[in-house]
PDB file of C-alpha atoms and ligand atoms in Angstrom:
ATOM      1  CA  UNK A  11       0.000   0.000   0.000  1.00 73.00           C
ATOM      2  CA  UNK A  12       1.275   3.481  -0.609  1.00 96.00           C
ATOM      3  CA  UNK A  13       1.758   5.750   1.843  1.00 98.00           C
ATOM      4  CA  UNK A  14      -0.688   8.503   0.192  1.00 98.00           C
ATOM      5  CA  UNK A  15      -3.451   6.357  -1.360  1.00 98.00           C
ATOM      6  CA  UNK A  16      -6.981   7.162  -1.067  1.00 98.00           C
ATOM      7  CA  UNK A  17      -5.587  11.287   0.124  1.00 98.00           C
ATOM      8  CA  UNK A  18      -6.153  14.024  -1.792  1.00 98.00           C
ATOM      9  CA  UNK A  19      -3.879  16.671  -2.172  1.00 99.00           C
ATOM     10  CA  UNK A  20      -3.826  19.678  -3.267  1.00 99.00           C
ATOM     11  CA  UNK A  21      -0.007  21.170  -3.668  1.00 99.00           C
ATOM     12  CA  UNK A  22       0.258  24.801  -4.411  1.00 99.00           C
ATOM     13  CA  UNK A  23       3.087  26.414  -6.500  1.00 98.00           C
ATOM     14  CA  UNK A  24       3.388  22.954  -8.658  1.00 98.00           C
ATOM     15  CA  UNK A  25       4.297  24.001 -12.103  1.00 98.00           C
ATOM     16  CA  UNK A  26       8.232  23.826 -10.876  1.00 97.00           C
ATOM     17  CA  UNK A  27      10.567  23.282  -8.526  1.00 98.00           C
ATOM     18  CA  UNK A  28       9.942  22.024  -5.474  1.00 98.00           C
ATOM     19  CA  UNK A  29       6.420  21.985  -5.906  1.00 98.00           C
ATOM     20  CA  UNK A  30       6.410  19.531  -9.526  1.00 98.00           C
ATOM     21  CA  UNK A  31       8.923  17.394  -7.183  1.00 98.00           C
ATOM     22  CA  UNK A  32       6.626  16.872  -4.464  1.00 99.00           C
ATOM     23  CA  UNK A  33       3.392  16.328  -6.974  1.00 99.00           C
ATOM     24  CA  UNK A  34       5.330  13.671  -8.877  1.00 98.00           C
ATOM     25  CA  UNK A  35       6.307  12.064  -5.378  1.00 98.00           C
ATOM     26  CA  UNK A  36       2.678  12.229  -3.756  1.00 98.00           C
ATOM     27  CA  UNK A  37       1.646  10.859  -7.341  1.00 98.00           C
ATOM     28  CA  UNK A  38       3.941   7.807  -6.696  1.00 98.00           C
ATOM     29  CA  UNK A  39       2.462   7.349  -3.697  1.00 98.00           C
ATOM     30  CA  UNK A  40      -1.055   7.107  -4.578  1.00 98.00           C
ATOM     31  CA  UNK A  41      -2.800  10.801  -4.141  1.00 98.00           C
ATOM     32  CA  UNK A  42      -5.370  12.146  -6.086  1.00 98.00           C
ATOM     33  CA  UNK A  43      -3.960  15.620  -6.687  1.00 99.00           C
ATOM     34  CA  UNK A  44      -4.891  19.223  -7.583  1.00 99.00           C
ATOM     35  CA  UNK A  45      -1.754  21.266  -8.940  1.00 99.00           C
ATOM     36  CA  UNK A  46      -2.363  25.019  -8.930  1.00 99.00           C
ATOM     37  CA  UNK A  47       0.200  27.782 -10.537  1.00 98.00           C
ATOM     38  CA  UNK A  48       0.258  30.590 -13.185  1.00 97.00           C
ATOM     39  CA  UNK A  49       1.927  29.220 -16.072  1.00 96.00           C
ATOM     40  CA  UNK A  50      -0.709  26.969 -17.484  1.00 98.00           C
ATOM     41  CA  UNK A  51       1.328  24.886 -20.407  1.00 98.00           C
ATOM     42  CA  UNK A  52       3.910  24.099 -17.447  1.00 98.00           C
ATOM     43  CA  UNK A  53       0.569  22.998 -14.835  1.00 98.00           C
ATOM     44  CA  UNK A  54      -1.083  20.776 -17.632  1.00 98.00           C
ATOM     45  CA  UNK A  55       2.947  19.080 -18.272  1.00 98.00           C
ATOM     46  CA  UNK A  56       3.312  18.406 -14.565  1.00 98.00           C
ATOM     47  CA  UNK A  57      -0.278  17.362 -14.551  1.00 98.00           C
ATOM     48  CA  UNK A  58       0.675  14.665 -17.411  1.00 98.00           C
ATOM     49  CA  UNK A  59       3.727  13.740 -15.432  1.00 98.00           C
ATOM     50  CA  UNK A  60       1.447  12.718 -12.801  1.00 98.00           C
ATOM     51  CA  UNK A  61      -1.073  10.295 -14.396  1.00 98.00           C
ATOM     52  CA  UNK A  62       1.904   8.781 -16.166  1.00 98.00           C
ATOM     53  CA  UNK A  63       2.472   7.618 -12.476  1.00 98.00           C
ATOM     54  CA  UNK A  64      -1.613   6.508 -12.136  1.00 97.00           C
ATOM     55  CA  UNK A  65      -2.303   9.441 -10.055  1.00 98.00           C
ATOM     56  CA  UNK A  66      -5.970  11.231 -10.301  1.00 98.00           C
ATOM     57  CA  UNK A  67      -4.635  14.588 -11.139  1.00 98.00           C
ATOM     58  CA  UNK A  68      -5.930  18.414 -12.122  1.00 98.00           C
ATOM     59  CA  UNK A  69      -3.980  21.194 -12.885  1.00 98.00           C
ATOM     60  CA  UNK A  70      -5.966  24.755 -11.613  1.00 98.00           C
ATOM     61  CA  UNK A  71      -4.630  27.882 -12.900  1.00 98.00           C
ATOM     62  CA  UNK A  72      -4.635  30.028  -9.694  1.00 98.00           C
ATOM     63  CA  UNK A  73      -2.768  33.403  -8.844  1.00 98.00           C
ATOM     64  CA  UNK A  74      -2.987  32.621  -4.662  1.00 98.00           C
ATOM     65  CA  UNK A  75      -2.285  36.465  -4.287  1.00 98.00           C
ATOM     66  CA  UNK A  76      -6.055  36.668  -5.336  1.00 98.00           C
ATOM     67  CA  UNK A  77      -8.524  35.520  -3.034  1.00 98.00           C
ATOM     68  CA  UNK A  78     -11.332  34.435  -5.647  1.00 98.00           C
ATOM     69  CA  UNK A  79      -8.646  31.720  -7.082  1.00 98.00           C
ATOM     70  CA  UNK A  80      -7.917  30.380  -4.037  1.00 98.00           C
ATOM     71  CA  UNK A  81     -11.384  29.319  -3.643  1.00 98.00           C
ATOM     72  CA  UNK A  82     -11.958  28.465  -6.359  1.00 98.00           C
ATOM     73  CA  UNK A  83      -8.959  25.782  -6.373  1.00 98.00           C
ATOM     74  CA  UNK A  84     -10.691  24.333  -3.339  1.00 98.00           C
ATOM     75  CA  UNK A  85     -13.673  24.392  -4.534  1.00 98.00           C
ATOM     76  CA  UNK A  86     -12.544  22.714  -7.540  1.00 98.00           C
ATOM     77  CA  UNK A  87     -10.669  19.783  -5.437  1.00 98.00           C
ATOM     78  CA  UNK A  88     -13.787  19.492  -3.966  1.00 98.00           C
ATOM     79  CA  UNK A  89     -16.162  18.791  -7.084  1.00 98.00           C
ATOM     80  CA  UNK A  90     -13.180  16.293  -8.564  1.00 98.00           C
ATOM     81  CA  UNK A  91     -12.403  14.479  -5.517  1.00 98.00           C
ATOM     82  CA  UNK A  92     -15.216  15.571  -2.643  1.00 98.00           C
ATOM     83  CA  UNK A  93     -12.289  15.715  -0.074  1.00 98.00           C
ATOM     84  CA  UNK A  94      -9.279  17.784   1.228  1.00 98.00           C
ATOM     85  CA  UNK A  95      -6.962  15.626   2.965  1.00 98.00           C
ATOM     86  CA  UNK A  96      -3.233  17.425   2.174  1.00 99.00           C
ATOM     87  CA  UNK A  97      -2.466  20.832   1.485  1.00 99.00           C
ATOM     88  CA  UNK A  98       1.173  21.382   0.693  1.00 99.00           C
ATOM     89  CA  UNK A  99       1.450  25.743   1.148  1.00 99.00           C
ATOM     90  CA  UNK A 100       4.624  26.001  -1.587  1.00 98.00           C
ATOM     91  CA  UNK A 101       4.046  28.500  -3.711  1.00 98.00           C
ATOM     92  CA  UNK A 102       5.900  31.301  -2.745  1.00 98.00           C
ATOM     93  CA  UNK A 103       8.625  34.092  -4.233  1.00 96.00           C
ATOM     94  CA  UNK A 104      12.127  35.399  -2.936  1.00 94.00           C
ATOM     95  CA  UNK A 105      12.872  39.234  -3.083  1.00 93.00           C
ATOM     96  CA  UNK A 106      16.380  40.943  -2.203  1.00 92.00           C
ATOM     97  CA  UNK A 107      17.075  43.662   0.038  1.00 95.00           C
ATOM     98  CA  UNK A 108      17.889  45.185   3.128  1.00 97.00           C
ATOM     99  CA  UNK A 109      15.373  47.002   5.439  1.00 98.00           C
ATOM    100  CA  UNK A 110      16.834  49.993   3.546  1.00 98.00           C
ATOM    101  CA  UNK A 111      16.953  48.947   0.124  1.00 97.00           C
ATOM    102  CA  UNK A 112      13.417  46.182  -0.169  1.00 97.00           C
ATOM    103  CA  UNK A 113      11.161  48.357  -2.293  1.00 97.00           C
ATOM    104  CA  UNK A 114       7.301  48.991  -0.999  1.00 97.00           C
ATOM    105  CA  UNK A 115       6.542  46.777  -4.092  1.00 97.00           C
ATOM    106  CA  UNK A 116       8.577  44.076  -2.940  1.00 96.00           C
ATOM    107  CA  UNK A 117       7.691  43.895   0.461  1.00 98.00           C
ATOM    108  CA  UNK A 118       3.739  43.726  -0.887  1.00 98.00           C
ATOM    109  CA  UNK A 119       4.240  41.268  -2.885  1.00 98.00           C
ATOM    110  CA  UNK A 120       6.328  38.913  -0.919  1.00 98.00           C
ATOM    111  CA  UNK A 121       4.130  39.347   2.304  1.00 98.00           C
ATOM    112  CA  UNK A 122       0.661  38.799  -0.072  1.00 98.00           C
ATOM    113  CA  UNK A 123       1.864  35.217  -1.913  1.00 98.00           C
ATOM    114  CA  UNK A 124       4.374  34.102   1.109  1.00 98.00           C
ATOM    115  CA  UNK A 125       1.840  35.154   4.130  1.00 98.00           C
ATOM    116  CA  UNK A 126      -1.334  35.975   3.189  1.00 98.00           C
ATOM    117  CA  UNK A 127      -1.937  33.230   0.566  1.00 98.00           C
ATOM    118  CA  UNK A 128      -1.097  30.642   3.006  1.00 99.00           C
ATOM    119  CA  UNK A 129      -3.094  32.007   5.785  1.00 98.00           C
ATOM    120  CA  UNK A 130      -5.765  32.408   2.957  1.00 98.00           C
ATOM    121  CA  UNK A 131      -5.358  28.546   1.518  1.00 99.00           C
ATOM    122  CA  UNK A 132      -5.131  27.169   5.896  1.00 99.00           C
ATOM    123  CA  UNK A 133      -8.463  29.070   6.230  1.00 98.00           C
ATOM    124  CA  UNK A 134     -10.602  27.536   3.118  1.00 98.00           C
ATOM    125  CA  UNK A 135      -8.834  23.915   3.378  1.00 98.00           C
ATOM    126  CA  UNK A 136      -9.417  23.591   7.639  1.00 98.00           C
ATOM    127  CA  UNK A 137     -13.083  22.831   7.672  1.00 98.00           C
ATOM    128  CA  UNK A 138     -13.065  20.509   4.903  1.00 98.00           C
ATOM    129  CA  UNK A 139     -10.439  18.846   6.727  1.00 98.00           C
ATOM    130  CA  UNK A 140     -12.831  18.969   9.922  1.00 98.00           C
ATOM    131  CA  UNK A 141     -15.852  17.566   7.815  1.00 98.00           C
ATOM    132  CA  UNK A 142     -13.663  14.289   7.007  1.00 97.00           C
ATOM    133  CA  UNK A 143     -12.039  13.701  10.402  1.00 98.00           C
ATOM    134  CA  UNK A 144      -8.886  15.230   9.885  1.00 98.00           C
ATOM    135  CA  UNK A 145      -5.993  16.152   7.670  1.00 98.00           C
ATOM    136  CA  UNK A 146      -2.478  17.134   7.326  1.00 99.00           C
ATOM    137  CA  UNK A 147      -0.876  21.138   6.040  1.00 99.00           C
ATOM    138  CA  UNK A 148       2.344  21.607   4.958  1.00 99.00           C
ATOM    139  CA  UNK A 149       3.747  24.697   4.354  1.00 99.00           C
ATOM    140  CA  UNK A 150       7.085  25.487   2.869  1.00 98.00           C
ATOM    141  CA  UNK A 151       9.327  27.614   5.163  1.00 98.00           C
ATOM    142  CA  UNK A 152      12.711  28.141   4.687  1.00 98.00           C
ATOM    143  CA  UNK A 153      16.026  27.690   6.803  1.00 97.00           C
ATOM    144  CA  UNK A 154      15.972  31.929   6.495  1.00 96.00           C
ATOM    145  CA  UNK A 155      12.520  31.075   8.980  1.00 96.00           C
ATOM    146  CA  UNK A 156      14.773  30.266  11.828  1.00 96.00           C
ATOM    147  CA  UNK A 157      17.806  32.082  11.091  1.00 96.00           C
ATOM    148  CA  UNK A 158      18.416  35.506   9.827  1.00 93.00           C
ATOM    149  CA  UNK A 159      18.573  36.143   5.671  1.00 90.00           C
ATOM    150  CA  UNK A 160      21.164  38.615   4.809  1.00 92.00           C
ATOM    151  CA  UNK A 161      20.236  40.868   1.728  1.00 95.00           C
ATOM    152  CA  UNK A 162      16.974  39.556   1.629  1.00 95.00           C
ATOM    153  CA  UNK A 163      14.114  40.838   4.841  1.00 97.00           C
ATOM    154  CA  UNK A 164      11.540  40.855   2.656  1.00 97.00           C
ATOM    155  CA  UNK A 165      11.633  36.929   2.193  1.00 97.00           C
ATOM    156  CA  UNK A 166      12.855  35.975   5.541  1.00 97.00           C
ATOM    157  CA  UNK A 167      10.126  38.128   7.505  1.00 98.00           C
ATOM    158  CA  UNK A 168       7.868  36.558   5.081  1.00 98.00           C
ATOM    159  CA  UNK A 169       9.087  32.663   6.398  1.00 98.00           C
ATOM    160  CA  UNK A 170       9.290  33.565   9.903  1.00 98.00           C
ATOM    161  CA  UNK A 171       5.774  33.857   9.710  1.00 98.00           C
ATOM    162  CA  UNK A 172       5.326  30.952   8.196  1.00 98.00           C
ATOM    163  CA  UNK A 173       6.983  29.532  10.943  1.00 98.00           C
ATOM    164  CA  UNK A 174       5.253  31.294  13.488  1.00 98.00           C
ATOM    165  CA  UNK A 175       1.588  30.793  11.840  1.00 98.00           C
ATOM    166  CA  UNK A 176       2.663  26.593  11.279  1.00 99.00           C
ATOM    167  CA  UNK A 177       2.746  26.433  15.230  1.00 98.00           C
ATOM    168  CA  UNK A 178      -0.234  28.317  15.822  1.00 99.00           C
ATOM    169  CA  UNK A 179      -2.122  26.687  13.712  1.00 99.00           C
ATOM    170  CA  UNK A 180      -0.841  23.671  14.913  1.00 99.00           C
ATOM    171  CA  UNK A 181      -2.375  24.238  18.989  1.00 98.00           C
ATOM    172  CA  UNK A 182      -5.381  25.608  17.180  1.00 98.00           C
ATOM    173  CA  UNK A 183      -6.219  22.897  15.397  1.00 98.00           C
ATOM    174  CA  UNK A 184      -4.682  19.582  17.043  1.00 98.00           C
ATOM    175  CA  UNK A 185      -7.423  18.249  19.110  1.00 98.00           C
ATOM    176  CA  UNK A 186      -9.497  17.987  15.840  1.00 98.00           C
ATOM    177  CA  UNK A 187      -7.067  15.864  14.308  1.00 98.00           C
ATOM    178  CA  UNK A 188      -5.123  18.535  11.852  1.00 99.00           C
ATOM    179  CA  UNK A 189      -1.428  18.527  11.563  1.00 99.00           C
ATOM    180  CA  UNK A 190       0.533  21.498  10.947  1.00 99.00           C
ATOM    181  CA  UNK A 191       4.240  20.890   9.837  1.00 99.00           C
ATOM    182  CA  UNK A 192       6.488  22.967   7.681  1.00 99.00           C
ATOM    183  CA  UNK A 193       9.395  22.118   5.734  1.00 99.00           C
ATOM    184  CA  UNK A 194      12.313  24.710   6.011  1.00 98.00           C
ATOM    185  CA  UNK A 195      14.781  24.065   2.812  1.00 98.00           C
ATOM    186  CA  UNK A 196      18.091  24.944   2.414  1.00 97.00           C
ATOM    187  CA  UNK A 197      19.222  26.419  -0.742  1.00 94.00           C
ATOM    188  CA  UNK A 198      17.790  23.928  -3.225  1.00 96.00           C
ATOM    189  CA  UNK A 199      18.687  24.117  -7.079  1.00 94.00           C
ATOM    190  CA  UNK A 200      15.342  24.273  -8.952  1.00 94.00           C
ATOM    191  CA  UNK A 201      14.592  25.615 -12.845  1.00 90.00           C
ATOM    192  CA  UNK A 202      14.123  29.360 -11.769  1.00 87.00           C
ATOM    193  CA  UNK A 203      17.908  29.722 -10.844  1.00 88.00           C
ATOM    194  CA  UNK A 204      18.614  28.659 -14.394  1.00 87.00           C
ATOM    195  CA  UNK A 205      15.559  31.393 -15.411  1.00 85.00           C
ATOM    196  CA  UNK A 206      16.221  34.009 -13.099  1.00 81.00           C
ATOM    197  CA  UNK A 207      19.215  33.254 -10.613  1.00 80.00           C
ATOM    198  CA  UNK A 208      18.696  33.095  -7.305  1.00 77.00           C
ATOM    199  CA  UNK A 209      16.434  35.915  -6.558  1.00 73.00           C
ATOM    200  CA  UNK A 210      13.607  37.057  -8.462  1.00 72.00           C
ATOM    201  CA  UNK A 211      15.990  39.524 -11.054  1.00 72.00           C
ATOM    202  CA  UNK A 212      19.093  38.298 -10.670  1.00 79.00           C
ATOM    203  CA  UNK A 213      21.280  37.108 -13.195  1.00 83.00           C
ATOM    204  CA  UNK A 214      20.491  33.074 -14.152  1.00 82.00           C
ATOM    205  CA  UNK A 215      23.098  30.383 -13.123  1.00 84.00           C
ATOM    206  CA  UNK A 216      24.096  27.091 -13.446  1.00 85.00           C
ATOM    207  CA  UNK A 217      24.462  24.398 -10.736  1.00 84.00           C
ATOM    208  CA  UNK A 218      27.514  23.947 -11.027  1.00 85.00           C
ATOM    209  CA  UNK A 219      28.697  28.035 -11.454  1.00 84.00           C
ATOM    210  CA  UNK A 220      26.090  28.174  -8.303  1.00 81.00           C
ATOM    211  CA  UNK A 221      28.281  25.452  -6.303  1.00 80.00           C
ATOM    212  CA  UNK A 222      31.750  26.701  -7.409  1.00 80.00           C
ATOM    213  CA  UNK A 223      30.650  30.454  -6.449  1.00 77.00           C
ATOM    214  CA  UNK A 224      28.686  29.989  -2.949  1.00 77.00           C
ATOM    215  CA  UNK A 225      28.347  26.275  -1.812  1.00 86.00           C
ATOM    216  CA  UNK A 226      31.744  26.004  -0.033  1.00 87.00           C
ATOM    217  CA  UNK A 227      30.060  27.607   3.288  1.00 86.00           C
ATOM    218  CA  UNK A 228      27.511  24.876   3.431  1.00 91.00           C
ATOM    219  CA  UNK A 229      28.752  21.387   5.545  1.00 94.00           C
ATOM    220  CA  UNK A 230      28.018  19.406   2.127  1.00 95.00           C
ATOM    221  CA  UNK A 231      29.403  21.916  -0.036  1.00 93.00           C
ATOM    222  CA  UNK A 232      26.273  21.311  -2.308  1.00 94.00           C
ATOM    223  CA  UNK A 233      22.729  22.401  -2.555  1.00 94.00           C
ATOM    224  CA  UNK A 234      19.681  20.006  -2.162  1.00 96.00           C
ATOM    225  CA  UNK A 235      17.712  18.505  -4.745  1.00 97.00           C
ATOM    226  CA  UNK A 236      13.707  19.480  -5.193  1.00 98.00           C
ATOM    227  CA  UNK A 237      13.700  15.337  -4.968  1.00 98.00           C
ATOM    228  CA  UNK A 238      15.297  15.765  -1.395  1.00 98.00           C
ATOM    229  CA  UNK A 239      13.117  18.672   0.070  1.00 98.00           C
ATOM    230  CA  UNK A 240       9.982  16.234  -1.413  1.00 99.00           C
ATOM    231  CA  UNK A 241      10.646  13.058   0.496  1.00 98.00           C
ATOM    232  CA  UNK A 242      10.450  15.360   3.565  1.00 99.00           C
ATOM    233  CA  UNK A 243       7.596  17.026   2.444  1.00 99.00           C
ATOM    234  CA  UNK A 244       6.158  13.061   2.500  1.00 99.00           C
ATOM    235  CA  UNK A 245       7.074  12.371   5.584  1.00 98.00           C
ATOM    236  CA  UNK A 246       5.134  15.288   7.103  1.00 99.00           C
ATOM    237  CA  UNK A 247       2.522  14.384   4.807  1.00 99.00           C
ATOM    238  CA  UNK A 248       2.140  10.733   6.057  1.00 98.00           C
ATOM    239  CA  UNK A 249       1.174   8.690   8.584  1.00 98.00           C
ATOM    240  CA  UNK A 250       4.866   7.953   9.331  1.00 98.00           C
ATOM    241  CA  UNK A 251       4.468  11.477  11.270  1.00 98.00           C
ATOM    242  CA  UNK A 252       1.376  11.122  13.144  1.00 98.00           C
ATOM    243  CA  UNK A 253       2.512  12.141  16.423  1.00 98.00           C
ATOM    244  CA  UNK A 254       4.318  15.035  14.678  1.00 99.00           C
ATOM    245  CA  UNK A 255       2.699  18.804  14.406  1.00 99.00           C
ATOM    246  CA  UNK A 256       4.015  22.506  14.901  1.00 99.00           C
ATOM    247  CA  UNK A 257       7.285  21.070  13.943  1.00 98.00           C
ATOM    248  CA  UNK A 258      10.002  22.755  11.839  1.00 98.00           C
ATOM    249  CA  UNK A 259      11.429  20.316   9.438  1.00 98.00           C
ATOM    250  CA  UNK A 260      14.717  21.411   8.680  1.00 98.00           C
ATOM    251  CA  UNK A 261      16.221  19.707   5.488  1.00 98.00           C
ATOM    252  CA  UNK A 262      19.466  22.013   4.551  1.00 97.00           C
ATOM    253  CA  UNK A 263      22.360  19.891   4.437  1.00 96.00           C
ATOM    254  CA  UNK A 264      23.574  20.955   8.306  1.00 96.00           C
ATOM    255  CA  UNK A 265      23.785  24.500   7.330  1.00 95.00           C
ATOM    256  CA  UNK A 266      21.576  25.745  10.239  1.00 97.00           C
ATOM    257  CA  UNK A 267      23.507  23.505  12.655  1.00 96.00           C
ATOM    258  CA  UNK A 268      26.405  25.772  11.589  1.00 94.00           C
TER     259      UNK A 268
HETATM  260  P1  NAD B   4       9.951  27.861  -7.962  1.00 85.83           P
HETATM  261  O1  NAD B   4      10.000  29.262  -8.416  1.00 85.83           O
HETATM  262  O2  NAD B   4      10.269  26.784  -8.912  1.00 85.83           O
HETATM  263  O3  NAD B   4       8.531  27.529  -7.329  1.00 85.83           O
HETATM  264  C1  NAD B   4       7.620  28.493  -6.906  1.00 85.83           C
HETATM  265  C2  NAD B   4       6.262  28.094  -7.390  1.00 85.83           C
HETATM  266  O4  NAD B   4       5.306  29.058  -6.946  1.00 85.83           O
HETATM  267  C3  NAD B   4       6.211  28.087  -8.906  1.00 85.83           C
HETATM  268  O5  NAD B   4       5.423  27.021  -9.339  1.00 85.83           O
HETATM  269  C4  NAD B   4       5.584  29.426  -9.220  1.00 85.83           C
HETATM  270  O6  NAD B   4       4.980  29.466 -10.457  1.00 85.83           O
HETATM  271  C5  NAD B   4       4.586  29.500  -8.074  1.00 85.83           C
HETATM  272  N1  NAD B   4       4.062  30.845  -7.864  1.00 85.83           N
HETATM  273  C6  NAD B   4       4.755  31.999  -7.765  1.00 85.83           C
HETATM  274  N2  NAD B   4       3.908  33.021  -7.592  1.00 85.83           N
HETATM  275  C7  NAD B   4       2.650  32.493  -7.571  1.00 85.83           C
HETATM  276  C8  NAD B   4       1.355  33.015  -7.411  1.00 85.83           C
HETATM  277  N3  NAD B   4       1.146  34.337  -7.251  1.00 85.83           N
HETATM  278  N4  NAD B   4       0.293  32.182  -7.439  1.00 85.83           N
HETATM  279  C9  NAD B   4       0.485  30.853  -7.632  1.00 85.83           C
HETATM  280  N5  NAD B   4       1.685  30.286  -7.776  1.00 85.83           N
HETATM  281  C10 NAD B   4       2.747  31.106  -7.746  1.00 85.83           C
HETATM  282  O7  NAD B   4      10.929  27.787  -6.722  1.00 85.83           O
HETATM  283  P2  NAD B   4      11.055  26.784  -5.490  1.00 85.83           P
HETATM  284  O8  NAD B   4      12.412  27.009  -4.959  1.00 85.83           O
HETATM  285  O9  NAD B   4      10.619  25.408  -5.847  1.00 85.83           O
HETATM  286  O10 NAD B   4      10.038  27.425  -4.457  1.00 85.83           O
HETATM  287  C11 NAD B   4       9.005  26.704  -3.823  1.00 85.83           C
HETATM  288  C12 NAD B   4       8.947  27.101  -2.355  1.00 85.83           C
HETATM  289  O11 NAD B   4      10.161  26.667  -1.733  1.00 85.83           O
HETATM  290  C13 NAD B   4       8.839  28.597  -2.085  1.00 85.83           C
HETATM  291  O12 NAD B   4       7.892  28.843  -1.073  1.00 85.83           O
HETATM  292  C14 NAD B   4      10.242  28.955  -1.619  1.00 85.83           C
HETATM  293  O13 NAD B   4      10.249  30.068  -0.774  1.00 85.83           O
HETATM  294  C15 NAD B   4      10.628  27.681  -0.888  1.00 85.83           C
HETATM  295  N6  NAD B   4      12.068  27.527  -0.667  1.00 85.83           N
HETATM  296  C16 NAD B   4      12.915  27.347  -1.721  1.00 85.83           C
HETATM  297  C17 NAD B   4      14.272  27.233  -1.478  1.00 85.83           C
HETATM  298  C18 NAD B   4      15.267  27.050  -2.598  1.00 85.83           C
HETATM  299  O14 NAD B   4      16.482  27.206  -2.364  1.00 85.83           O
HETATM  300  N7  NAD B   4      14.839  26.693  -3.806  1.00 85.83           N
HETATM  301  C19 NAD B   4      14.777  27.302  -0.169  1.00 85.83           C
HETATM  302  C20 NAD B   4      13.882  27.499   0.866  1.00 85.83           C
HETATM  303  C21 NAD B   4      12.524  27.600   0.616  1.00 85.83           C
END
């Protein structure tokens, strides 16, 4: 038996990255799944990618910065599958600067996908969850939620709230059977480093440029894999972690134990 079969899932943020990685894993595993992004040709590929793998899957084109498309993703998980069991929070952006430099634009922007839209997504998914005895959120953190990110407060404010609003949720919600876990990653190579480098703007890179030029502080010297932040998404996910909630899952190659 897989570990997710008979769940359904709905993993925001999916058309890349961390996100595709975690829908092709839950996919393995048996989930019926609802993918929600921007870029639709990219949604409906990771969608394919999925039922390769005989997973139930939907891609929803959804902007979570807008409150009408997060419902509407939920209310389209509901009509294809009639339950919420997972909700994996990953969409999310990174923005540069310091409290001097962040624009107002910035700051808006980061605070409205990173915060709001996961407060927003927790808030619609919860009493589905209730209806069917339970279920599990995930939300993706960072390492920069539990340690300070230099050059870049718009994004780390952005994850310590995540990290703060994961616990919280967690005491609000445990005695009716509702996890709430986040993964932190460390720096992970995914596409949009290729795209855009490693902040939204800056200039693309390669893995291996991006290991030669700033892995050598890490304990591995290398970045993690989308494939490596999923399995712990999975975990958290699972049944292997039911005694686990308000937990921080850190999965950066030591660099927090630093
Ligand atoms: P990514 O850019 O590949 O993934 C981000 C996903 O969010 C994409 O699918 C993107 O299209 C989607 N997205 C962006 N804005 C959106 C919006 N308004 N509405 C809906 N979807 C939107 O990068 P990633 O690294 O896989 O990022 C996924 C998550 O992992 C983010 O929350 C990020 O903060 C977190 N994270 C990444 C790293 C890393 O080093 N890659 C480290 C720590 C945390």
């Amino acid at each position: 038996m897989s570990k997710l079969t008979g769940k359904t899932a709905i993993v925001t943020g999916a058309t890349s990255g961390i996100g595709r990685a975690t829908a092709l894993l839950f996919a393995e595993e048996g989930a019926s799944l609802v993918l929600t992004g921007r870029r639709r040709e990219r949604g409906k590929a990771v969608e394919a990618e999925c039922r390769q793998r005989g997973a139930r899957a939907v891609f929803v084109e959804a902007d979570h910065t807008q409150s009408a498309d997060c419902v509407r993703v939920v209310t389209s998980a509901l009509r294809e599958f009639h339950q919420i069991d997972i909700l994996f929070n990953n969409a999310g952006i990174v923005t540069q600067g310091t409290a001097e430099s962040a624009s107002e634009a910035d700051w808006a922007a980061t605070l409205a996908l990173n915060v709001t839209a996961v407060w927003r997504m927790c808030r619609l998914v919860i009493p589905e969850m209730r209806k069917v005895g339970g279920g599990v959120i995930v939300n993706n953190a960072s390492d920069w939620a539990v340690v300070g990110g230099k050059g870049a407060l718009p994004y780390a404010a952005s994850k310590g709230a995540v990290a703060s609003m994961t616990k919280s949720m967690a005491l609000d919600h445990a005695h009716e059977n509702i996890r709430v876990n986040a993964v932190c990653p460390g720096d992970t190579f995914v596409e949009r480093w290729l795209e855009k480098g490693y902040f939204e703007g800056s200039s693309p890179v390669t893995l291996e440029a991006a290991q030669a030029e700033s892995a050598a502080y890490l304990p591995m010297k290398r970045f993690g894999r989308p494939e490596e932040i999923a399995r712990a998404v999975l975990f958290l996910a699972s049944e292997d972690s039911s005694f686990v909630t308000g937990h921080l899952l850190l999965v950066d190659g030591g660099n927090t134990a630093q």
